[in-house]
CSV table of C-alpha atoms in Angstrom, one decimal:
chain,number,residue,atom,x,y,z
T,900,MET,CA,129.9,88.2,-89.0
T,901,ALA,CA,133.4,87.8,-87.4
T,902,ALA,CA,136.5,87.5,-90.1
T,903,GLU,CA,137.4,84.6,-91.0
T,904,VAL,CA,140.9,83.0,-90.9
T,905,THR,CA,142.9,80.6,-92.2
T,906,ARG,CA,144.2,79.5,-88.8
T,907,ALA,CA,142.9,79.3,-84.8
T,908,ARG,CA,143.9,78.4,-81.4
T,909,VAL,CA,141.7,75.4,-80.5
T,910,ASP,CA,141.0,76.7,-77.2
T,911,ALA,CA,139.4,80.2,-79.2
T,912,TRP,CA,137.7,78.5,-81.7
T,913,THR,CA,136.6,75.7,-78.9
T,914,TRP,CA,134.8,78.6,-77.4
T,915,ALA,CA,133.3,80.7,-80.5
T,916,VAL,CA,131.5,77.7,-81.3
T,917,ARG,CA,130.0,77.3,-77.9
T,918,LEU,CA,131.3,73.9,-76.8
T,919,PHE,CA,132.2,76.0,-73.6
T,920,PRO,CA,130.7,78.5,-72.0
T,921,THR,CA,133.9,80.7,-71.2
T,922,ARG,CA,137.6,81.1,-73.0
T,923,SER,CA,139.1,80.6,-69.8
T,924,ALA,CA,136.9,77.0,-69.4
T,925,ALA,CA,138.3,75.9,-72.9
T,926,GLY,CA,142.3,76.4,-72.0
T,927,ALA,CA,141.1,74.9,-68.3
T,928,ALA,CA,139.9,72.1,-70.1
T,929,CYS,CA,143.1,71.5,-72.7
T,930,ARG,CA,145.3,71.9,-70.2
T,931,ALA,CA,143.8,69.1,-68.3
T,932,GLY,CA,144.0,66.9,-71.5
T,933,HIS,CA,140.2,66.7,-72.0
T,934,VAL,CA,140.8,68.0,-75.8
T,935,ARG,CA,142.3,66.1,-78.4
T,936,VAL,CA,143.1,67.5,-81.3
T,937,ASN,CA,143.6,64.7,-84.5
T,938,GLY,CA,144.0,62.3,-81.6
T,939,VAL,CA,146.9,64.1,-80.2
T,940,ARG,CA,146.3,65.9,-76.8
T,941,ALA,CA,145.9,69.4,-77.0
T,942,LYS,CA,147.6,72.5,-75.3
T,943,PRO,CA,145.4,76.0,-75.7
T,944,ALA,CA,147.9,77.7,-78.3
T,945,THR,CA,147.3,73.8,-80.7
T,946,MET,CA,146.4,75.1,-84.4
T,947,VAL,CA,143.4,74.1,-86.0
T,948,VAL,CA,142.6,74.3,-89.7
T,949,PRO,CA,139.5,73.0,-91.2
T,950,GLY,CA,139.4,69.4,-91.6
T,951,ASP,CA,140.9,68.6,-88.1
T,952,GLU,CA,139.1,66.3,-85.6
T,953,VAL,CA,138.2,67.6,-82.6
T,954,HIS,CA,137.4,65.7,-79.1
T,955,VAL,CA,136.3,67.5,-76.3
T,956,ARG,CA,135.1,65.5,-73.1
T,957,GLY,CA,133.4,67.2,-70.5
T,958,GLY,CA,130.5,66.6,-68.4
T,959,GLU,CA,128.2,63.5,-69.1
T,960,ARG,CA,129.3,63.5,-72.9
T,961,GLU,CA,132.4,63.3,-75.2
T,962,ARG,CA,131.9,65.9,-77.8
T,963,VAL,CA,133.6,64.5,-81.5
T,964,VAL,CA,132.9,67.6,-83.7
T,965,LEU,CA,135.4,68.0,-87.7
T,966,VAL,CA,136.1,72.1,-88.1
T,967,GLN,CA,134.3,73.1,-91.3
T,968,ARG,CA,135.1,77.0,-90.5
T,969,LEU,CA,136.9,79.0,-88.3
T,970,ILE,CA,135.9,81.5,-85.8
T,971,VAL,CA,138.2,83.5,-83.7
T,972,LYS,CA,135.3,85.4,-82.0
T,973,ARG,CA,131.6,84.7,-80.4
T,974,VAL,CA,128.8,84.7,-82.6
T,975,GLY,CA,125.1,83.4,-82.6
T,976,ALA,CA,124.1,80.1,-81.9
T,977,ASP,CA,122.6,79.1,-85.7
T,978,VAL,CA,125.9,80.3,-86.9
T,979,ALA,CA,128.4,78.4,-85.3
T,980,VAL,CA,126.4,75.4,-85.4
T,981,GLY,CA,127.7,76.2,-89.3
T,982,CYS,CA,131.1,76.3,-87.8
T,983,TYR,CA,131.7,72.3,-87.5
T,984,LEU,CA,130.0,69.0,-88.4
T,985,ASP,CA,129.1,66.8,-85.0
T,986,ARG,CA,129.9,63.5,-85.4
T,987,SER,CA,129.5,62.9,-81.1
T,988,PRO,CA,128.1,59.4,-80.0
T,989,VAL,CA,124.3,59.5,-80.0
T,990,VAL,CA,123.9,59.5,-75.9
T,991,PRO,CA,122.4,56.8,-74.0
T,992,PRO,CA,118.8,57.5,-72.7
T,993,LYS,CA,118.7,57.2,-68.9
T,994,GLU,CA,117.5,54.0,-68.5
T,995,HIS,CA,120.2,52.5,-70.3
T,996,ARG,CA,123.2,54.5,-68.4
T,997,ALA,CA,124.9,52.2,-65.8
T,998,LEU,CA,123.9,52.3,-62.4
T,999,VAL,CA,125.5,54.4,-59.7
T,1000,ALA,CA,125.6,53.3,-56.0
T,1001,GLN,CA,124.5,55.6,-54.2
T,1002,ARG,CA,124.8,55.6,-49.7
T,1003,ASP,CA,121.8,57.5,-48.2
T,1004,ARG,CA,123.1,61.3,-46.4
T,1005,GLY,CA,124.2,60.4,-43.0
T,1006,ALA,CA,124.6,56.0,-43.5
T,1007,GLY,CA,128.0,56.7,-42.8
T,1008,ARG,CA,130.9,54.8,-43.9
T,1009,PRO,CA,130.6,51.8,-46.2
T,1010,THR,CA,130.8,48.1,-44.2
T,1011,LYS,CA,133.0,45.6,-45.7
T,1012,ARG,CA,130.3,43.9,-47.1
T,1013,ASP,CA,128.7,47.4,-48.7
T,1014,ARG,CA,131.9,47.6,-50.2
T,1015,ARG,CA,132.2,44.7,-51.6
T,1016,LEU,CA,129.0,45.2,-53.2
T,1017,ILE,CA,129.9,48.9,-54.3
T,1018,GLU,CA,133.0,47.1,-56.2
T,1019,ARG,CA,130.6,44.2,-57.9
T,1020,LEU,CA,128.3,46.7,-59.0
T,1021,ARG,CA,131.3,48.6,-60.5
T,1022,GLY,CA,132.5,45.5,-62.5
T,1023,HIS,CA,135.5,46.3,-59.9
């Protein structure tokens, strides 16, 4: 079992509880502004304590977790789940997601009419 600590770096903690596949990916997400602690943009060295709310934006969804226990060593998935309380919004089913404008491969550059239809679809 991993040793418990009183404070932990946000990049190490998010990696240890398996929100990111590697610690370098966790640090890169922090530097890119995809990680927030208590609503404030977090640098990789930002310290987290139990009770902090961590927002992680990545892929197709946003994860919102409440820090329950601090660890800095990567542990198994069943142990990692006990270190946070997941408050993430429910991911909508695929049929309810917004449509994405896709063009056929090799169709060339969009015409003015195509561009207007794409902008209308996106809501611009």
